[in-house]
PDB file of C-alpha atoms in Angstrom:
ATOM      1  CA  MET T   1       0.000   0.000   0.000  1.00 45.00           C
ATOM      2  CA  ARG T   2       1.261   3.492  -0.860  1.00 46.00           C
ATOM      3  CA  ASN T   3      -0.031   6.795   0.476  1.00 50.00           C
ATOM      4  CA  THR T   4      -2.358   8.434  -2.032  1.00 46.00           C
ATOM      5  CA  GLY T   5      -3.526  11.457  -0.043  1.00 59.00           C
ATOM      6  CA  PRO T   6      -5.361  12.218   3.176  1.00 87.00           C
ATOM      7  CA  ILE T   7      -6.399   9.240   5.252  1.00 97.00           C
ATOM      8  CA  LYS T   8      -9.965   7.994   5.041  1.00 98.00           C
ATOM      9  CA  VAL T   9     -11.832   7.289   8.276  1.00 99.00           C
ATOM     10  CA  LYS T  10     -14.959   5.098   8.192  1.00 98.00           C
ATOM     11  CA  LYS T  11     -16.965   4.433  11.342  1.00 99.00           C
ATOM     12  CA  LEU T  12     -17.244   0.824  12.481  1.00 99.00           C
ATOM     13  CA  HIS T  13     -19.943   1.402  15.113  1.00 98.00           C
ATOM     14  CA  PRO T  14     -22.358   4.259  15.830  1.00 98.00           C
ATOM     15  CA  LEU T  15     -20.603   5.044  19.127  1.00 98.00           C
ATOM     16  CA  PHE T  16     -16.929   4.279  18.550  1.00 99.00           C
ATOM     17  CA  GLY T  17     -14.379   2.582  16.345  1.00 99.00           C
ATOM     18  CA  ALA T  18     -13.216   3.466  12.839  1.00 99.00           C
ATOM     19  CA  GLU T  19     -11.385   1.875   9.938  1.00 99.00           C
ATOM     20  CA  VAL T  20      -8.499   3.991   8.672  1.00 99.00           C
ATOM     21  CA  SER T  21      -7.323   3.586   5.088  1.00 98.00           C
ATOM     22  CA  GLY T  22      -5.184   5.443   2.598  1.00 98.00           C
ATOM     23  CA  ILE T  23      -1.921   5.131   4.509  1.00 98.00           C
ATOM     24  CA  ASP T  24       0.849   2.564   4.857  1.00 98.00           C
ATOM     25  CA  ILE T  25       1.712   2.325   8.557  1.00 99.00           C
ATOM     26  CA  THR T  26       4.424  -0.278   7.971  1.00 98.00           C
ATOM     27  CA  ARG T  27       6.825   2.432   6.792  1.00 98.00           C
ATOM     28  CA  PRO T  28       8.205   5.395   8.778  1.00 98.00           C
ATOM     29  CA  LEU T  29       5.606   8.158   9.188  1.00 98.00           C
ATOM     30  CA  SER T  30       6.274  11.851   9.572  1.00 98.00           C
ATOM     31  CA  ALA T  31       4.666  13.911  12.321  1.00 97.00           C
ATOM     32  CA  ARG T  32       2.413  15.441   9.667  1.00 97.00           C
ATOM     33  CA  GLU T  33       1.254  11.996   8.536  1.00 98.00           C
ATOM     34  CA  PHE T  34       0.782  10.690  12.063  1.00 98.00           C
ATOM     35  CA  GLY T  35      -1.199  13.714  13.267  1.00 98.00           C
ATOM     36  CA  PRO T  36      -4.522  12.756  11.615  1.00 98.00           C
ATOM     37  CA  ILE T  37      -4.160   9.180  12.909  1.00 99.00           C
ATOM     38  CA  ARG T  38      -3.709  10.429  16.456  1.00 98.00           C
ATOM     39  CA  ALA T  39      -6.693  12.769  16.054  1.00 98.00           C
ATOM     40  CA  ALA T  40      -8.855   9.859  14.840  1.00 98.00           C
ATOM     41  CA  PHE T  41      -7.701   7.819  17.837  1.00 99.00           C
ATOM     42  CA  GLU T  42      -8.772  10.511  20.302  1.00 99.00           C
ATOM     43  CA  GLU T  43     -12.170  10.709  18.627  1.00 99.00           C
ATOM     44  CA  HIS T  44     -12.979   7.051  17.887  1.00 99.00           C
ATOM     45  CA  SER T  45     -10.973   5.132  20.556  1.00 99.00           C
ATOM     46  CA  VAL T  46     -10.484   2.051  18.334  1.00 99.00           C
ATOM     47  CA  LEU T  47      -8.719   2.229  14.962  1.00 99.00           C
ATOM     48  CA  LEU T  48      -8.546  -0.627  12.445  1.00 99.00           C
ATOM     49  CA  PHE T  49      -5.952  -0.710   9.655  1.00 99.00           C
ATOM     50  CA  ARG T  50      -6.341  -3.450   7.035  1.00 99.00           C
ATOM     51  CA  ASP T  51      -3.668  -5.116   4.877  1.00 98.00           C
ATOM     52  CA  GLN T  52      -0.661  -3.950   6.873  1.00 98.00           C
ATOM     53  CA  PRO T  53       1.885  -6.810   6.854  1.00 96.00           C
ATOM     54  CA  MET T  54       3.799  -6.233  10.081  1.00 96.00           C
ATOM     55  CA  ASP T  55       6.926  -7.784  11.514  1.00 95.00           C
ATOM     56  CA  ASP T  56       8.345  -6.975  14.937  1.00 93.00           C
ATOM     57  CA  ASP T  57      10.564  -4.143  13.713  1.00 95.00           C
ATOM     58  CA  LYS T  58       7.755  -2.450  11.781  1.00 97.00           C
ATOM     59  CA  GLN T  59       5.327  -2.802  14.663  1.00 97.00           C
ATOM     60  CA  ALA T  60       7.849  -1.328  17.111  1.00 95.00           C
ATOM     61  CA  GLN T  61       8.490   1.556  14.710  1.00 97.00           C
ATOM     62  CA  PHE T  62       4.771   2.362  14.485  1.00 98.00           C
ATOM     63  CA  SER T  63       4.237   1.841  18.210  1.00 98.00           C
ATOM     64  CA  GLU T  64       6.961   4.311  19.174  1.00 97.00           C
ATOM     65  CA  LEU T  65       4.942   7.098  17.542  1.00 98.00           C
ATOM     66  CA  TRP T  66       2.475   6.756  20.429  1.00 98.00           C
ATOM     67  CA  GLY T  67       5.009   7.047  23.225  1.00 96.00           C
ATOM     68  CA  PRO T  68       7.529   4.987  25.210  1.00 93.00           C
ATOM     69  CA  LEU T  69       7.006   1.240  25.014  1.00 94.00           C
ATOM     70  CA  GLU T  70       6.525  -0.966  28.060  1.00 84.00           C
ATOM     71  CA  THR T  71       8.839  -3.859  28.784  1.00 78.00           C
ATOM     72  CA  THR T  72       6.861  -7.065  29.119  1.00 69.00           C
ATOM     73  CA  GLY T  73       6.958  -8.665  32.556  1.00 63.00           C
ATOM     74  CA  SER T  74       7.866 -12.193  33.538  1.00 54.00           C
ATOM     75  CA  ALA T  75       4.301 -13.535  33.348  1.00 55.00           C
ATOM     76  CA  ASN T  76       4.222 -13.407  29.521  1.00 57.00           C
ATOM     77  CA  PRO T  77       6.144 -15.729  27.146  1.00 58.00           C
ATOM     78  CA  ALA T  78       7.741 -12.640  25.554  1.00 56.00           C
ATOM     79  CA  ALA T  79       9.110 -11.393  28.902  1.00 60.00           C
ATOM     80  CA  GLY T  80      11.856  -8.796  28.631  1.00 65.00           C
ATOM     81  CA  THR T  81      10.819  -7.576  25.161  1.00 65.00           C
ATOM     82  CA  LYS T  82       8.568  -4.732  24.034  1.00 66.00           C
ATOM     83  CA  PHE T  83       5.967  -7.240  22.838  1.00 63.00           C
ATOM     84  CA  GLN T  84       3.360  -9.555  24.311  1.00 69.00           C
ATOM     85  CA  ARG T  85       2.494 -12.773  22.528  1.00 66.00           C
ATOM     86  CA  GLN T  86      -1.130 -13.902  22.554  1.00 68.00           C
ATOM     87  CA  SER T  87      -1.076 -17.290  20.889  1.00 70.00           C
ATOM     88  CA  ASN T  88      -1.629 -20.983  21.438  1.00 72.00           C
ATOM     89  CA  LEU T  89       1.664 -21.704  19.650  1.00 74.00           C
ATOM     90  CA  ASP T  90       4.956 -22.142  21.466  1.00 74.00           C
ATOM     91  CA  ILE T  91       7.282 -19.270  20.542  1.00 69.00           C
ATOM     92  CA  LYS T  92      10.361 -21.506  20.338  1.00 75.00           C
ATOM     93  CA  THR T  93       8.953 -24.644  18.700  1.00 81.00           C
ATOM     94  CA  GLY T  94       5.900 -23.405  16.812  1.00 78.00           C
ATOM     95  CA  GLU T  95       3.917 -26.345  18.196  1.00 83.00           C
ATOM     96  CA  ALA T  96       0.443 -25.992  19.719  1.00 83.00           C
ATOM     97  CA  ILE T  97       0.458 -25.545  23.496  1.00 82.00           C
ATOM     98  CA  ALA T  98      -1.663 -28.056  25.411  1.00 84.00           C
ATOM     99  CA  PRO T  99      -4.847 -26.581  26.946  1.00 80.00           C
ATOM    100  CA  ASP T 100      -3.758 -27.650  30.448  1.00 79.00           C
ATOM    101  CA  ASP T 101      -0.343 -25.970  30.115  1.00 80.00           C
ATOM    102  CA  MET T 102       0.052 -23.135  32.642  1.00 75.00           C
ATOM    103  CA  ARG T 103       0.733 -20.699  29.776  1.00 74.00           C
ATOM    104  CA  MET T 104      -2.733 -21.369  28.365  1.00 77.00           C
ATOM    105  CA  ILE T 105      -4.415 -21.312  31.772  1.00 81.00           C
ATOM    106  CA  TYR T 106      -2.810 -17.928  32.427  1.00 77.00           C
ATOM    107  CA  GLN T 107      -4.201 -16.531  29.168  1.00 82.00           C
ATOM    108  CA  LYS T 108      -7.780 -17.403  30.176  1.00 89.00           C
ATOM    109  CA  ALA T 109      -7.912 -14.113  32.084  1.00 91.00           C
ATOM    110  CA  ASN T 110      -7.987 -12.395  28.691  1.00 93.00           C
ATOM    111  CA  TYR T 111     -11.600 -13.575  28.375  1.00 95.00           C
ATOM    112  CA  PHE T 112     -12.563 -11.029  31.051  1.00 98.00           C
ATOM    113  CA  TRP T 113     -13.210  -7.398  30.151  1.00 98.00           C
ATOM    114  CA  HIS T 114     -10.069  -5.444  31.048  1.00 98.00           C
ATOM    115  CA  SER T 115      -7.936  -2.404  30.309  1.00 98.00           C
ATOM    116  CA  ASP T 116      -4.306  -3.261  29.594  1.00 96.00           C
ATOM    117  CA  SER T 117      -1.872  -2.203  32.323  1.00 95.00           C
ATOM    118  CA  SER T 118      -4.475  -0.560  34.551  1.00 98.00           C
ATOM    119  CA  PHE T 119      -2.572  -2.415  37.292  1.00 97.00           C
ATOM    120  CA  LYS T 120       0.586  -0.357  36.654  1.00 95.00           C
ATOM    121  CA  ARG T 121       1.535   2.951  38.265  1.00 93.00           C
ATOM    122  CA  ILE T 122       1.617   4.496  34.789  1.00 94.00           C
ATOM    123  CA  PRO T 123      -1.235   2.814  32.864  1.00 95.00           C
ATOM    124  CA  SER T 124      -1.026   2.151  29.154  1.00 96.00           C
ATOM    125  CA  LEU T 125      -2.289   4.825  26.768  1.00 98.00           C
ATOM    126  CA  CYS T 126      -3.015   2.318  24.039  1.00 98.00           C
ATOM    127  CA  SER T 127      -2.429  -1.210  22.837  1.00 97.00           C
ATOM    128  CA  ILE T 128      -1.483  -2.187  19.296  1.00 98.00           C
ATOM    129  CA  LEU T 129      -2.401  -5.693  18.192  1.00 97.00           C
ATOM    130  CA  THR T 130      -1.357  -7.174  14.860  1.00 97.00           C
ATOM    131  CA  ALA T 131      -2.724 -10.320  13.242  1.00 95.00           C
ATOM    132  CA  ARG T 132       0.186 -12.420  11.981  1.00 92.00           C
ATOM    133  CA  ILE T 133      -1.499 -15.858  11.891  1.00 89.00           C
ATOM    134  CA  CYS T 134      -5.277 -16.241  12.290  1.00 90.00           C
ATOM    135  CA  PRO T 135      -7.361 -19.338  13.034  1.00 85.00           C
ATOM    136  CA  PRO T 136      -9.856 -20.367  10.336  1.00 88.00           C
ATOM    137  CA  GLU T 137     -12.718 -19.393  12.630  1.00 88.00           C
ATOM    138  CA  GLY T 138     -13.270 -17.779  16.015  1.00 88.00           C
ATOM    139  CA  GLY T 139     -10.701 -15.724  17.858  1.00 91.00           C
ATOM    140  CA  ASN T 140     -12.608 -12.430  17.710  1.00 97.00           C
ATOM    141  CA  THR T 141     -11.574  -9.559  19.961  1.00 98.00           C
ATOM    142  CA  GLU T 142     -14.415  -7.569  21.510  1.00 99.00           C
ATOM    143  CA  PHE T 143     -14.299  -3.936  22.561  1.00 99.00           C
ATOM    144  CA  LEU T 144     -16.549  -2.060  24.977  1.00 99.00           C
ATOM    145  CA  CYS T 145     -17.122   1.701  24.794  1.00 99.00           C
ATOM    146  CA  MET T 146     -16.615   2.996  28.320  1.00 99.00           C
ATOM    147  CA  ARG T 147     -17.469   6.568  27.314  1.00 99.00           C
ATOM    148  CA  ALA T 148     -20.962   5.396  26.441  1.00 99.00           C
ATOM    149  CA  ALA T 149     -21.032   3.341  29.644  1.00 99.00           C
ATOM    150  CA  TRP T 150     -20.259   6.439  31.716  1.00 99.00           C
ATOM    151  CA  GLU T 151     -22.788   8.578  29.886  1.00 99.00           C
ATOM    152  CA  ALA T 152     -25.504   5.968  30.503  1.00 99.00           C
ATOM    153  CA  LEU T 153     -25.025   5.910  34.280  1.00 99.00           C
ATOM    154  CA  PRO T 154     -27.776   7.587  36.324  1.00 99.00           C
ATOM    155  CA  ALA T 155     -26.746  10.989  37.677  1.00 99.00           C
ATOM    156  CA  ALA T 156     -26.842   9.770  41.279  1.00 99.00           C
ATOM    157  CA  LEU T 157     -24.542   6.853  40.484  1.00 99.00           C
ATOM    158  CA  LYS T 158     -22.103   9.147  38.664  1.00 99.00           C
ATOM    159  CA  ALA T 159     -21.998  11.333  41.773  1.00 99.00           C
ATOM    160  CA  THR T 160     -21.265   8.277  43.918  1.00 98.00           C
ATOM    161  CA  VAL T 161     -18.555   6.967  41.607  1.00 98.00           C
ATOM    162  CA  ALA T 162     -16.735  10.228  40.834  1.00 98.00           C
ATOM    163  CA  PRO T 163     -14.725  10.563  44.090  1.00 99.00           C
ATOM    164  CA  LEU T 164     -13.952   6.860  44.471  1.00 99.00           C
ATOM    165  CA  ILE T 165     -10.630   5.087  44.047  1.00 99.00           C
ATOM    166  CA  ALA T 166     -10.237   1.442  43.068  1.00 99.00           C
ATOM    167  CA  GLU T 167      -7.241  -0.764  43.693  1.00 98.00           C
ATOM    168  CA  HIS T 168      -5.991  -2.585  40.599  1.00 99.00           C
ATOM    169  CA  ALA T 169      -3.614  -5.529  40.442  1.00 98.00           C
ATOM    170  CA  LEU T 170      -2.769  -8.236  37.923  1.00 95.00           C
ATOM    171  CA  GLU T 171      -3.257 -10.675  40.780  1.00 95.00           C
ATOM    172  CA  TYR T 172      -6.970  -9.800  41.022  1.00 96.00           C
ATOM    173  CA  SER T 173      -7.745 -10.763  37.416  1.00 96.00           C
ATOM    174  CA  ARG T 174      -5.546 -13.883  37.454  1.00 94.00           C
ATOM    175  CA  ASN T 175      -7.089 -15.129  40.700  1.00 94.00           C
ATOM    176  CA  ARG T 176     -10.408 -15.272  38.866  1.00 94.00           C
ATOM    177  CA  VAL T 177      -8.859 -18.006  36.711  1.00 93.00           C
ATOM    178  CA  GLN T 178      -6.837 -19.834  39.343  1.00 92.00           C
ATOM    179  CA  LYS T 179      -5.638 -18.609  42.706  1.00 91.00           C
ATOM    180  CA  GLY T 180      -1.877 -18.529  43.114  1.00 88.00           C
ATOM    181  CA  ILE T 181      -1.219 -18.577  39.375  1.00 88.00           C
ATOM    182  CA  LEU T 182       1.304 -15.711  39.555  1.00 90.00           C
ATOM    183  CA  SER T 183       4.851 -16.277  40.718  1.00 88.00           C
ATOM    184  CA  ALA T 184       6.361 -14.443  43.674  1.00 91.00           C
ATOM    185  CA  LYS T 185       8.590 -12.620  41.176  1.00 88.00           C
ATOM    186  CA  THR T 186       5.606 -11.307  39.216  1.00 87.00           C
ATOM    187  CA  LEU T 187       3.773 -10.259  42.377  1.00 92.00           C
ATOM    188  CA  ALA T 188       6.846  -8.330  43.508  1.00 92.00           C
ATOM    189  CA  GLU T 189       7.181  -6.657  40.110  1.00 88.00           C
ATOM    190  CA  LEU T 190       3.530  -5.585  40.045  1.00 92.00           C
ATOM    191  CA  PRO T 191       2.241  -4.423  43.433  1.00 96.00           C
ATOM    192  CA  PRO T 192      -1.349  -3.072  43.570  1.00 98.00           C
ATOM    193  CA  VAL T 193      -1.965   0.501  42.390  1.00 98.00           C
ATOM    194  CA  LYS T 194      -4.813   2.935  42.933  1.00 99.00           C
ATOM    195  CA  GLN T 195      -6.846   4.378  40.053  1.00 99.00           C
ATOM    196  CA  ARG T 196      -9.889   6.623  39.773  1.00 99.00           C
ATOM    197  CA  LEU T 197     -13.077   5.052  38.464  1.00 99.00           C
ATOM    198  CA  TYR T 198     -13.053   7.314  35.420  1.00 99.00           C
ATOM    199  CA  GLN T 199     -10.642   8.764  32.868  1.00 98.00           C
ATOM    200  CA  ASP T 200     -11.073  12.122  31.143  1.00 99.00           C
ATOM    201  CA  ASN T 201      -9.722  12.563  27.627  1.00 98.00           C
ATOM    202  CA  PRO T 202      -7.330  15.547  27.728  1.00 97.00           C
ATOM    203  CA  ILE T 203      -8.160  16.565  24.142  1.00 97.00           C
ATOM    204  CA  ASN T 204     -11.957  16.440  23.961  1.00 98.00           C
ATOM    205  CA  GLY T 205     -12.863  16.152  27.651  1.00 98.00           C
ATOM    206  CA  ARG T 206     -15.007  13.044  27.223  1.00 99.00           C
ATOM    207  CA  ARG T 207     -15.201  10.918  30.363  1.00 99.00           C
ATOM    208  CA  ALA T 208     -14.971   7.127  30.381  1.00 99.00           C
ATOM    209  CA  LEU T 209     -15.714   4.625  33.119  1.00 99.00           C
ATOM    210  CA  TYR T 210     -12.416   3.028  34.186  1.00 99.00           C
ATOM    211  CA  ILE T 211     -12.902  -0.428  35.663  1.00 99.00           C
ATOM    212  CA  GLY T 212     -12.269  -3.979  34.410  1.00 98.00           C
ATOM    213  CA  ALA T 213     -11.038  -7.306  35.722  1.00 98.00           C
ATOM    214  CA  HIS T 214      -7.882  -5.869  37.279  1.00 98.00           C
ATOM    215  CA  ALA T 215      -9.966  -3.694  39.644  1.00 99.00           C
ATOM    216  CA  GLY T 216     -10.332  -5.613  42.893  1.00 97.00           C
ATOM    217  CA  PHE T 217     -12.028  -3.358  45.408  1.00 95.00           C
ATOM    218  CA  ILE T 218     -12.899   0.222  46.350  1.00 99.00           C
ATOM    219  CA  VAL T 219     -10.453   1.969  48.667  1.00 98.00           C
ATOM    220  CA  ASP T 220     -11.918   2.772  52.122  1.00 98.00           C
ATOM    221  CA  TRP T 221     -15.102   0.795  51.435  1.00 98.00           C
ATOM    222  CA  PRO T 222     -16.017  -2.567  52.977  1.00 98.00           C
ATOM    223  CA  LYS T 223     -14.673  -5.260  50.654  1.00 96.00           C
ATOM    224  CA  ALA T 224     -18.054  -6.813  49.856  1.00 98.00           C
ATOM    225  CA  THR T 225     -19.702  -3.428  49.261  1.00 98.00           C
ATOM    226  CA  GLY T 226     -16.935  -2.319  46.914  1.00 98.00           C
ATOM    227  CA  GLU T 227     -17.018  -5.582  45.008  1.00 98.00           C
ATOM    228  CA  ALA T 228     -20.781  -5.215  44.625  1.00 98.00           C
ATOM    229  CA  LEU T 229     -20.385  -1.721  43.175  1.00 99.00           C
ATOM    230  CA  LEU T 230     -17.702  -2.849  40.723  1.00 99.00           C
ATOM    231  CA  PHE T 231     -19.946  -5.725  39.659  1.00 98.00           C
ATOM    232  CA  GLU T 232     -22.892  -3.374  39.148  1.00 99.00           C
ATOM    233  CA  LEU T 233     -20.778  -1.002  37.062  1.00 99.00           C
ATOM    234  CA  SER T 234     -19.483  -3.908  34.987  1.00 99.00           C
ATOM    235  CA  GLN T 235     -23.018  -5.135  34.335  1.00 99.00           C
ATOM    236  CA  ARG T 236     -24.190  -1.667  33.346  1.00 99.00           C
ATOM    237  CA  ALA T 237     -21.250  -1.293  30.958  1.00 99.00           C
ATOM    238  CA  ASP T 238     -21.562  -4.683  29.280  1.00 99.00           C
ATOM    239  CA  GLN T 239     -24.444  -3.851  26.963  1.00 98.00           C
ATOM    240  CA  PRO T 240     -24.743  -5.059  23.346  1.00 98.00           C
ATOM    241  CA  GLU T 241     -25.134  -1.498  22.084  1.00 99.00           C
ATOM    242  CA  PHE T 242     -21.764  -0.530  23.602  1.00 99.00           C
ATOM    243  CA  ARG T 243     -19.918  -3.509  22.097  1.00 99.00           C
ATOM    244  CA  LEU T 244     -17.855  -4.002  18.929  1.00 99.00           C
ATOM    245  CA  SER T 245     -16.643  -7.460  17.869  1.00 99.00           C
ATOM    246  CA  HIS T 246     -13.749  -7.736  15.427  1.00 98.00           C
ATOM    247  CA  ALA T 247     -13.120 -10.813  13.277  1.00 97.00           C
ATOM    248  CA  TRP T 248      -9.414 -10.812  12.475  1.00 97.00           C
ATOM    249  CA  ARG T 249      -7.816 -11.112   9.044  1.00 97.00           C
ATOM    250  CA  GLU T 250      -4.103 -11.523   8.542  1.00 97.00           C
ATOM    251  CA  GLY T 251      -2.593  -8.077   8.060  1.00 98.00           C
ATOM    252  CA  ASP T 252      -5.040  -6.365  10.425  1.00 99.00           C
ATOM    253  CA  VAL T 253      -3.667  -3.857  12.918  1.00 99.00           C
ATOM    254  CA  ILE T 254      -5.862  -2.450  15.692  1.00 99.00           C
ATOM    255  CA  VAL T 255      -4.956   0.390  18.034  1.00 99.00           C
ATOM    256  CA  TRP T 256      -7.253   0.984  20.997  1.00 99.00           C
ATOM    257  CA  ASP T 257      -7.408   3.543  23.773  1.00 99.00           C
ATOM    258  CA  ASN T 258      -7.014   1.868  27.157  1.00 99.00           C
ATOM    259  CA  ARG T 259      -8.363   5.011  28.844  1.00 99.00           C
ATOM    260  CA  ALA T 260     -11.729   4.634  27.129  1.00 99.00           C
ATOM    261  CA  ILE T 261     -12.066   0.984  26.084  1.00 99.00           C
ATOM    262  CA  LEU T 262     -12.313  -2.402  27.729  1.00 99.00           C
ATOM    263  CA  HIS T 263     -11.523  -5.415  25.588  1.00 99.00           C
ATOM    264  CA  ARG T 264     -11.553  -9.188  25.824  1.00 98.00           C
ATOM    265  CA  ALA T 265     -10.648 -12.265  23.832  1.00 96.00           C
ATOM    266  CA  THR T 266     -13.317 -14.733  22.725  1.00 93.00           C
TER     267      THR T 266
END
């Protein structure tokens, strides 16, 4: 694909998400070329680029336009790199990993709605996922518009939620799969952090509900009461009209805003 002019942005869903075409993101982009992409990201929260054959170097090059890259922790097969691998294939051998292998059990937490790195002191702005090898069927990724979820909350509930702080930890989401699944090393690397229950976009001011599977409880609330509130907010957010499901094709690249979107594997 070669650039032929201004990018084209086509909505994928009435509330959020857009397909961006007319640009080759596998090559180096200038600030002038990247500017409209970043503007579309702030507006639509999820961007899809089709037919972009990525390798690790090209993906890192594109990713660095968005800011500093995280180093992957010890819990992921790609630990120590700037990538995470979400696959049922062994990185070293290329063979399928058995369903009862701890690496596959660990990945089951990706079936819960979550925001990447909300359990870190500096949460992730965005995630960039590329489709290198796709299964013949299934494997969709679903996205949830947390701006719409916030806007749909009753005024009284918004007032209750606004001053609250939740504690997030990778341990909380992984314990939902199997208690004790994380190593002592991982737990030491990723202690719990505190986050507000909303995020405001600094460009357009739109507010998004900020929860997900990594949120364990509400600070200074009784544990059961806080868990009940987080469950209620999750149920209110998980509505079909707020949801976008993406069926992957090889060459797809998706960038999503972790401040405004929850996502999950299927």
